[in-house]
Amino acid sequence: MKQEVFSLEQLKTVTSESHHTNDSKSQRWNPIQWKIGVLPFPIYVAIATIVLLAAYFQKLPADMIGGFAIIMVVGILLGEIGSRIPIFRSIGGPAILALFVPSAFMFFNLLNETTVNAVSNLMTTSNFLYFYIACLVAGSILGMNRTVLMQGITKMLVPLVLGTVTAVVAGVGVGMLFGYEAKHTLFFIVVPILAGGIGEGILPLSAGYSAILGTPVADLISQMIPAAIIGNIFAIICAALLKQLGLRKQHLTGNGVLVKTKGDRIPTSVDDNKPVNFSLMGAGLLVACSFYVFGHLMESSLHIPAAILMILIAAFCKIFKLIPSQLEQGAFHLYKFVSTSFTWPLMVGLGLLFIPLEDVAGIISVSYVLICASVVVTMVTTGYIVGKWMNMHPVDSAIVTGCHSGLGGTGDVAILSASDRMSLMPFAQVATRLGGAGTVILATFILRWLGL
């Protein structure tokens, strides 16, 4: 009988692998080794207990400190859970949980007034959403290659317009197949999905409809919000599926870069590997805030939304090299910090305050959902096809175009988070703001012209 002889090195390797396997198994069932986000499990439990007790006994500060404490404790946990559920994590699980679990809390009245006030003061009074967007827009634009930036903004308008037209045709067509009146489908299902969110789209749209139809604004809002929310869900799912497509077929994606460039390496303006300079990050924060303040300053004079003006001034400064490279580096590092640390917590706040689950539950039906799905899928598919034809990365082009069917800034964050492409935020904002504003204006004009 032939005997196998093992060398000392082989025995060490086998022993090491065995110990590693045993260590991995022991860590899996050892709560001390668990992590929630980046926090060790015991530390997270201690922090969450403090925050939740303060909320329960109504001792939570009703300011941004209390608001941050709540949304970060919940956001970190929901993001971790969503990222660990098989299949669900591939269709935007963390984003969906972070948005709709808090919305369910509100629907079932599980939160006391102190908790809601703390989050409301952070999200509305302190306007945390636009702080987040300002940091992302400034950092991602100033961190981009100038050529890629110029080509991206000009080229993305084509898939955006074509996607909007085909989405309208598809949505109205599917609605008629299910027996919906074409005018109702267009103005109360399709247009709300493409309006650019609730605050920037549904609210002005409902005011315009009310002036024409004589219907109370509140009644119109309750009719239109479900379509926008359902459309946003499908946009998140499409973004997550596109992410998986990009992972499987790398030649179809720029991994956050919209326009194809020559060579294998995607050019950037800043060095990701440079050490973080906190003074420059502070300066980058000032630059981001100044862009947004400029937008507000000029909004009433130019009649252009502040968010769009913020993008335009950031792009202008980048194209004409008005910002020193050190400040660009600081703004870019700020963008990386904000997008990494606050994405899931931000969506918790948005879900609590701006995603009314009762409106979705009251009007939802299979045919209604299919109409909403047809609008979003057509929009995304058109963006993919046209982007490929225009020498853009089709996956990234489809994701940006799909942002037009999201819930404004809320939707942009959720969609880009699900696709792991936060660097596309400037283009997503253009798609959402310009596309949404154009949709609202055109829909109101057509409704008045038809005399409905």
PDB file of C-alpha atoms in Angstrom, residues 185-391:
ATOM      1  CA  THR A 185     -53.227  58.222 -17.641  1.00  0.00           C
ATOM      2  CA  LEU A 186     -51.127  61.025 -19.096  1.00  0.00           C
ATOM      3  CA  PHE A 187     -51.844  63.764 -16.571  1.00  0.00           C
ATOM      4  CA  PHE A 188     -52.312  61.758 -13.364  1.00  0.00           C
ATOM      5  CA  ILE A 189     -49.977  58.768 -13.762  1.00  0.00           C
ATOM      6  CA  VAL A 190     -47.294  59.385 -16.392  1.00  0.00           C
ATOM      7  CA  VAL A 191     -46.608  63.084 -15.801  1.00  0.00           C
ATOM      8  CA  PRO A 192     -46.321  62.756 -11.980  1.00  0.00           C
ATOM      9  CA  ILE A 193     -43.649  60.072 -12.458  1.00  0.00           C
ATOM     10  CA  LEU A 194     -41.663  62.423 -14.706  1.00  0.00           C
ATOM     11  CA  ALA A 195     -42.335  65.634 -12.755  1.00  0.00           C
ATOM     12  CA  GLY A 196     -39.084  65.603 -10.768  1.00  0.00           C
ATOM     13  CA  GLY A 197     -40.212  64.661  -7.275  1.00  0.00           C
ATOM     14  CA  ILE A 198     -42.795  65.841  -4.766  1.00  0.00           C
ATOM     15  CA  GLY A 199     -41.631  69.266  -3.627  1.00  0.00           C
ATOM     16  CA  GLU A 200     -40.179  70.316  -6.969  1.00  0.00           C
ATOM     17  CA  GLY A 201     -42.681  68.473  -9.203  1.00  0.00           C
ATOM     18  CA  ILE A 202     -45.950  67.242  -7.683  1.00  0.00           C
ATOM     19  CA  LEU A 203     -46.640  70.376  -5.631  1.00  0.00           C
ATOM     20  CA  PRO A 204     -46.256  72.952  -8.440  1.00  0.00           C
ATOM     21  CA  LEU A 205     -47.939  70.538 -10.843  1.00  0.00           C
ATOM     22  CA  SER A 206     -50.949  70.163  -8.537  1.00  0.00           C
ATOM     23  CA  ALA A 207     -51.140  73.947  -8.124  1.00  0.00           C
ATOM     24  CA  GLY A 208     -51.207  74.355 -11.900  1.00  0.00           C
ATOM     25  CA  TYR A 209     -53.819  71.624 -12.305  1.00  0.00           C
ATOM     26  CA  SER A 210     -55.928  73.180  -9.539  1.00  0.00           C
ATOM     27  CA  ALA A 211     -55.947  76.581 -11.223  1.00  0.00           C
ATOM     28  CA  ILE A 212     -57.137  74.971 -14.466  1.00  0.00           C
ATOM     29  CA  LEU A 213     -59.533  72.306 -13.161  1.00  0.00           C
ATOM     30  CA  GLY A 214     -60.827  74.016 -10.030  1.00  0.00           C
ATOM     31  CA  THR A 215     -60.069  70.901  -7.954  1.00  0.00           C
ATOM     32  CA  PRO A 216     -58.585  71.341  -4.446  1.00  0.00           C
ATOM     33  CA  VAL A 217     -54.819  70.976  -4.432  1.00  0.00           C
ATOM     34  CA  ALA A 218     -54.896  68.364  -1.635  1.00  0.00           C
ATOM     35  CA  ASP A 219     -57.139  66.078  -3.705  1.00  0.00           C
ATOM     36  CA  LEU A 220     -54.827  66.345  -6.707  1.00  0.00           C
ATOM     37  CA  ILE A 221     -51.725  65.632  -4.630  1.00  0.00           C
ATOM     38  CA  SER A 222     -53.224  62.439  -3.204  1.00  0.00           C
ATOM     39  CA  GLN A 223     -53.991  61.264  -6.753  1.00  0.00           C
ATOM     40  CA  MET A 224     -50.505  61.912  -8.106  1.00  0.00           C
ATOM     41  CA  ILE A 225     -48.141  60.956  -5.290  1.00  0.00           C
ATOM     42  CA  PRO A 226     -48.712  57.165  -5.571  1.00  0.00           C
ATOM     43  CA  ALA A 227     -47.574  57.143  -9.206  1.00  0.00           C
ATOM     44  CA  ALA A 228     -44.425  59.078  -8.324  1.00  0.00           C
ATOM     45  CA  ILE A 229     -43.588  56.740  -5.439  1.00  0.00           C
ATOM     46  CA  ILE A 230     -44.223  53.531  -7.390  1.00  0.00           C
ATOM     47  CA  GLY A 231     -42.223  54.893 -10.314  1.00  0.00           C
ATOM     48  CA  ASN A 232     -39.386  55.652  -7.917  1.00  0.00           C
ATOM     49  CA  ILE A 233     -39.411  52.058  -6.640  1.00  0.00           C
ATOM     50  CA  PHE A 234     -39.104  50.694 -10.168  1.00  0.00           C
ATOM     51  CA  ALA A 235     -36.329  53.183 -10.929  1.00  0.00           C
ATOM     52  CA  ILE A 236     -34.391  51.947  -7.877  1.00  0.00           C
ATOM     53  CA  ILE A 237     -34.865  48.328  -8.940  1.00  0.00           C
ATOM     54  CA  CYS A 238     -33.780  49.106 -12.521  1.00  0.00           C
ATOM     55  CA  ALA A 239     -30.677  50.883 -11.212  1.00  0.00           C
ATOM     56  CA  ALA A 240     -29.744  47.894  -9.055  1.00  0.00           C
ATOM     57  CA  LEU A 241     -30.244  45.493 -11.967  1.00  0.00           C
ATOM     58  CA  LEU A 242     -28.128  47.725 -14.198  1.00  0.00           C
ATOM     59  CA  LYS A 243     -25.401  47.623 -11.557  1.00  0.00           C
ATOM     60  CA  GLN A 244     -25.419  43.832 -11.762  1.00  0.00           C
ATOM     61  CA  LEU A 245     -25.286  44.014 -15.572  1.00  0.00           C
ATOM     62  CA  GLY A 246     -22.246  46.275 -15.320  1.00  0.00           C
ATOM     63  CA  LEU A 247     -20.521  43.876 -12.943  1.00  0.00           C
ATOM     64  CA  ARG A 248     -21.064  40.989 -15.342  1.00  0.00           C
ATOM     65  CA  LYS A 249     -20.215  42.899 -18.529  1.00  0.00           C
ATOM     66  CA  GLN A 250     -17.599  45.514 -17.727  1.00  0.00           C
ATOM     67  CA  HIS A 251     -17.452  46.838 -21.277  1.00  0.00           C
ATOM     68  CA  LEU A 252     -20.978  48.242 -20.901  1.00  0.00           C
ATOM     69  CA  THR A 253     -20.235  50.513 -17.953  1.00  0.00           C
ATOM     70  CA  GLY A 254     -17.951  53.354 -16.988  1.00  0.00           C
ATOM     71  CA  ASN A 255     -18.523  52.640 -13.272  1.00  0.00           C
ATOM     72  CA  GLY A 256     -19.810  56.139 -12.647  1.00  0.00           C
ATOM     73  CA  VAL A 257     -18.417  57.855 -15.750  1.00  0.00           C
ATOM     74  CA  LEU A 258     -21.007  58.797 -18.368  1.00  0.00           C
ATOM     75  CA  VAL A 259     -18.955  59.380 -21.525  1.00  0.00           C
ATOM     76  CA  LYS A 260     -16.495  56.905 -23.016  1.00  0.00           C
ATOM     77  CA  THR A 261     -12.889  58.041 -23.150  1.00  0.00           C
ATOM     78  CA  LYS A 262      -9.873  56.803 -25.056  1.00  0.00           C
ATOM     79  CA  GLY A 263      -7.652  54.316 -23.318  1.00  0.00           C
ATOM     80  CA  ASP A 264      -8.315  51.907 -20.513  1.00  0.00           C
ATOM     81  CA  ARG A 265      -7.971  54.347 -17.652  1.00  0.00           C
ATOM     82  CA  ILE A 266     -10.803  56.714 -16.821  1.00  0.00           C
ATOM     83  CA  PRO A 267      -9.294  60.192 -16.395  1.00  0.00           C
ATOM     84  CA  THR A 268      -9.960  62.101 -13.206  1.00  0.00           C
ATOM     85  CA  SER A 269      -8.939  65.540 -11.994  1.00  0.00           C
ATOM     86  CA  VAL A 270      -8.094  64.539  -8.452  1.00  0.00           C
ATOM     87  CA  ASP A 271      -6.067  61.743  -6.941  1.00  0.00           C
ATOM     88  CA  ASP A 272      -8.198  59.325  -4.922  1.00  0.00           C
ATOM     89  CA  ASN A 273      -5.087  58.120  -3.094  1.00  0.00           C
ATOM     90  CA  LYS A 274      -4.024  61.491  -1.700  1.00  0.00           C
ATOM     91  CA  PRO A 275      -4.268  61.727   2.093  1.00  0.00           C
ATOM     92  CA  VAL A 276      -7.269  63.617   3.414  1.00  0.00           C
ATOM     93  CA  ASN A 277      -6.544  67.219   4.359  1.00  0.00           C
ATOM     94  CA  PHE A 278      -9.226  68.297   6.827  1.00  0.00           C
ATOM     95  CA  SER A 279      -8.563  71.998   6.279  1.00  0.00           C
ATOM     96  CA  LEU A 280      -9.136  71.531   2.566  1.00  0.00           C
ATOM     97  CA  MET A 281     -12.303  69.533   3.308  1.00  0.00           C
ATOM     98  CA  GLY A 282     -13.565  72.513   5.290  1.00  0.00           C
ATOM     99  CA  ALA A 283     -12.768  74.786   2.363  1.00  0.00           C
ATOM    100  CA  GLY A 284     -14.559  72.338   0.074  1.00  0.00           C
ATOM    101  CA  LEU A 285     -17.636  72.607   2.301  1.00  0.00           C
ATOM    102  CA  LEU A 286     -17.553  76.386   1.954  1.00  0.00           C
ATOM    103  CA  VAL A 287     -17.294  76.054  -1.836  1.00  0.00           C
ATOM    104  CA  ALA A 288     -20.279  73.662  -1.916  1.00  0.00           C
ATOM    105  CA  CYS A 289     -22.384  75.983   0.248  1.00  0.00           C
ATOM    106  CA  SER A 290     -21.450  79.000  -1.856  1.00  0.00           C
ATOM    107  CA  PHE A 291     -22.609  77.242  -5.027  1.00  0.00           C
ATOM    108  CA  TYR A 292     -26.010  76.576  -3.458  1.00  0.00           C
ATOM    109  CA  VAL A 293     -26.304  80.102  -2.015  1.00  0.00           C
ATOM    110  CA  PHE A 294     -25.520  81.502  -5.471  1.00  0.00           C
ATOM    111  CA  GLY A 295     -28.340  79.411  -6.895  1.00  0.00           C
ATOM    112  CA  HIS A 296     -30.779  80.848  -4.354  1.00  0.00           C
ATOM    113  CA  LEU A 297     -29.518  84.358  -4.994  1.00  0.00           C
ATOM    114  CA  MET A 298     -30.169  84.154  -8.730  1.00  0.00           C
ATOM    115  CA  GLU A 299     -33.241  81.896  -8.722  1.00  0.00           C
ATOM    116  CA  SER A 300     -35.860  84.651  -8.648  1.00  0.00           C
ATOM    117  CA  SER A 301     -34.079  86.722 -11.295  1.00  0.00           C
ATOM    118  CA  LEU A 302     -33.316  83.967 -13.789  1.00  0.00           C
ATOM    119  CA  HIS A 303     -36.416  81.843 -13.042  1.00  0.00           C
ATOM    120  CA  ILE A 304     -34.209  78.740 -12.945  1.00  0.00           C
ATOM    121  CA  PRO A 305     -34.337  76.371  -9.930  1.00  0.00           C
ATOM    122  CA  ALA A 306     -31.527  76.900  -7.439  1.00  0.00           C
ATOM    123  CA  ALA A 307     -30.419  73.265  -7.780  1.00  0.00           C
ATOM    124  CA  ILE A 308     -29.883  73.708 -11.521  1.00  0.00           C
ATOM    125  CA  LEU A 309     -28.025  76.980 -11.052  1.00  0.00           C
ATOM    126  CA  MET A 310     -25.790  75.260  -8.504  1.00  0.00           C
ATOM    127  CA  ILE A 311     -24.856  72.638 -11.079  1.00  0.00           C
ATOM    128  CA  LEU A 312     -24.278  75.254 -13.769  1.00  0.00           C
ATOM    129  CA  ILE A 313     -21.967  77.416 -11.645  1.00  0.00           C
ATOM    130  CA  ALA A 314     -20.018  74.357 -10.476  1.00  0.00           C
ATOM    131  CA  ALA A 315     -19.617  73.190 -14.086  1.00  0.00           C
ATOM    132  CA  PHE A 316     -18.672  76.722 -15.176  1.00  0.00           C
ATOM    133  CA  CYS A 317     -15.969  76.938 -12.490  1.00  0.00           C
ATOM    134  CA  LYS A 318     -14.658  73.518 -13.469  1.00  0.00           C
ATOM    135  CA  ILE A 319     -14.611  74.102 -17.223  1.00  0.00           C
ATOM    136  CA  PHE A 320     -12.850  77.466 -16.933  1.00  0.00           C
ATOM    137  CA  LYS A 321     -10.505  76.311 -14.127  1.00  0.00           C
ATOM    138  CA  LEU A 322     -11.680  78.968 -11.663  1.00  0.00           C
ATOM    139  CA  ILE A 323     -11.160  76.742  -8.600  1.00  0.00           C
ATOM    140  CA  PRO A 324      -7.584  75.864  -7.516  1.00  0.00           C
ATOM    141  CA  SER A 325      -6.753  72.172  -7.694  1.00  0.00           C
ATOM    142  CA  GLN A 326      -6.263  71.976  -3.908  1.00  0.00           C
ATOM    143  CA  LEU A 327      -9.819  73.157  -3.311  1.00  0.00           C
ATOM    144  CA  GLU A 328     -11.068  70.663  -5.888  1.00  0.00           C
ATOM    145  CA  GLN A 329      -9.292  67.950  -3.895  1.00  0.00           C
ATOM    146  CA  GLY A 330     -10.920  69.147  -0.675  1.00  0.00           C
ATOM    147  CA  ALA A 331     -14.383  69.257  -2.237  1.00  0.00           C
ATOM    148  CA  PHE A 332     -13.861  65.771  -3.651  1.00  0.00           C
ATOM    149  CA  HIS A 333     -12.843  64.315  -0.286  1.00  0.00           C
ATOM    150  CA  LEU A 334     -15.869  66.005   1.302  1.00  0.00           C
ATOM    151  CA  TYR A 335     -18.073  64.380  -1.340  1.00  0.00           C
ATOM    152  CA  LYS A 336     -16.572  60.970  -0.570  1.00  0.00           C
ATOM    153  CA  PHE A 337     -17.129  61.437   3.163  1.00  0.00           C
ATOM    154  CA  VAL A 338     -20.724  62.636   2.832  1.00  0.00           C
ATOM    155  CA  SER A 339     -21.771  59.984   0.297  1.00  0.00           C
ATOM    156  CA  THR A 340     -20.170  57.210   2.360  1.00  0.00           C
ATOM    157  CA  SER A 341     -21.467  58.271   5.782  1.00  0.00           C
ATOM    158  CA  PHE A 342     -24.886  59.812   5.232  1.00  0.00           C
ATOM    159  CA  THR A 343     -26.612  58.054   2.336  1.00  0.00           C
ATOM    160  CA  TRP A 344     -28.669  55.476   4.273  1.00  0.00           C
ATOM    161  CA  PRO A 345     -29.394  57.844   7.198  1.00  0.00           C
ATOM    162  CA  LEU A 346     -30.560  60.508   4.745  1.00  0.00           C
ATOM    163  CA  MET A 347     -33.013  58.086   3.171  1.00  0.00           C
ATOM    164  CA  VAL A 348     -34.402  57.222   6.597  1.00  0.00           C
ATOM    165  CA  GLY A 349     -35.268  60.887   7.079  1.00  0.00           C
ATOM    166  CA  LEU A 350     -36.785  61.097   3.627  1.00  0.00           C
ATOM    167  CA  GLY A 351     -38.854  57.971   4.235  1.00  0.00           C
ATOM    168  CA  LEU A 352     -40.178  59.312   7.529  1.00  0.00           C
ATOM    169  CA  LEU A 353     -41.281  62.657   6.174  1.00  0.00           C
ATOM    170  CA  PHE A 354     -41.804  62.488   2.425  1.00  0.00           C
ATOM    171  CA  ILE A 355     -42.953  58.943   1.542  1.00  0.00           C
ATOM    172  CA  PRO A 356     -46.635  58.662   2.619  1.00  0.00           C
ATOM    173  CA  LEU A 357     -47.303  54.937   2.561  1.00  0.00           C
ATOM    174  CA  GLU A 358     -51.038  55.449   2.987  1.00  0.00           C
ATOM    175  CA  ASP A 359     -51.262  57.230  -0.368  1.00  0.00           C
ATOM    176  CA  VAL A 360     -49.623  54.299  -2.101  1.00  0.00           C
ATOM    177  CA  ALA A 361     -51.844  51.744  -0.351  1.00  0.00           C
ATOM    178  CA  GLY A 362     -55.054  53.608  -1.162  1.00  0.00           C
ATOM    179  CA  ILE A 363     -54.795  53.689  -4.940  1.00  0.00           C
ATOM    180  CA  ILE A 364     -52.553  50.774  -5.862  1.00  0.00           C
ATOM    181  CA  SER A 365     -53.749  48.021  -8.241  1.00  0.00           C
ATOM    182  CA  VAL A 366     -52.029  45.580 -10.574  1.00  0.00           C
ATOM    183  CA  SER A 367     -52.867  47.596 -13.694  1.00  0.00           C
ATOM    184  CA  TYR A 368     -51.766  50.824 -12.025  1.00  0.00           C
ATOM    185  CA  VAL A 369     -48.414  49.298 -11.075  1.00  0.00           C
ATOM    186  CA  LEU A 370     -47.902  47.948 -14.598  1.00  0.00           C
ATOM    187  CA  ILE A 371     -48.509  51.388 -16.105  1.00  0.00           C
ATOM    188  CA  CYS A 372     -45.927  52.908 -13.759  1.00  0.00           C
ATOM    189  CA  ALA A 373     -43.499  50.098 -14.554  1.00  0.00           C
ATOM    190  CA  SER A 374     -43.910  50.603 -18.304  1.00  0.00           C
ATOM    191  CA  VAL A 375     -43.023  54.302 -17.970  1.00  0.00           C
ATOM    192  CA  VAL A 376     -39.834  53.650 -16.002  1.00  0.00           C
ATOM    193  CA  VAL A 377     -38.661  50.610 -17.971  1.00  0.00           C
ATOM    194  CA  THR A 378     -39.184  52.449 -21.269  1.00  0.00           C
ATOM    195  CA  MET A 379     -37.297  55.476 -19.967  1.00  0.00           C
ATOM    196  CA  VAL A 380     -34.350  53.354 -18.786  1.00  0.00           C
ATOM    197  CA  THR A 381     -34.277  51.200 -21.939  1.00  0.00           C
ATOM    198  CA  THR A 382     -34.277  54.268 -24.179  1.00  0.00           C
ATOM    199  CA  GLY A 383     -31.421  55.754 -22.166  1.00  0.00           C
ATOM    200  CA  TYR A 384     -29.461  52.540 -22.565  1.00  0.00           C
ATOM    201  CA  ILE A 385     -29.986  52.279 -26.343  1.00  0.00           C
ATOM    202  CA  VAL A 386     -29.464  55.963 -27.139  1.00  0.00           C
ATOM    203  CA  GLY A 387     -26.465  56.181 -24.800  1.00  0.00           C
ATOM    204  CA  LYS A 388     -24.814  53.264 -26.550  1.00  0.00           C
ATOM    205  CA  TRP A 389     -25.467  54.880 -29.918  1.00  0.00           C
ATOM    206  CA  MET A 390     -23.972  58.202 -28.743  1.00  0.00           C
ATOM    207  CA  ASN A 391     -20.689  56.673 -27.499  1.00  0.00           C
TER     208      ASN A 391
END
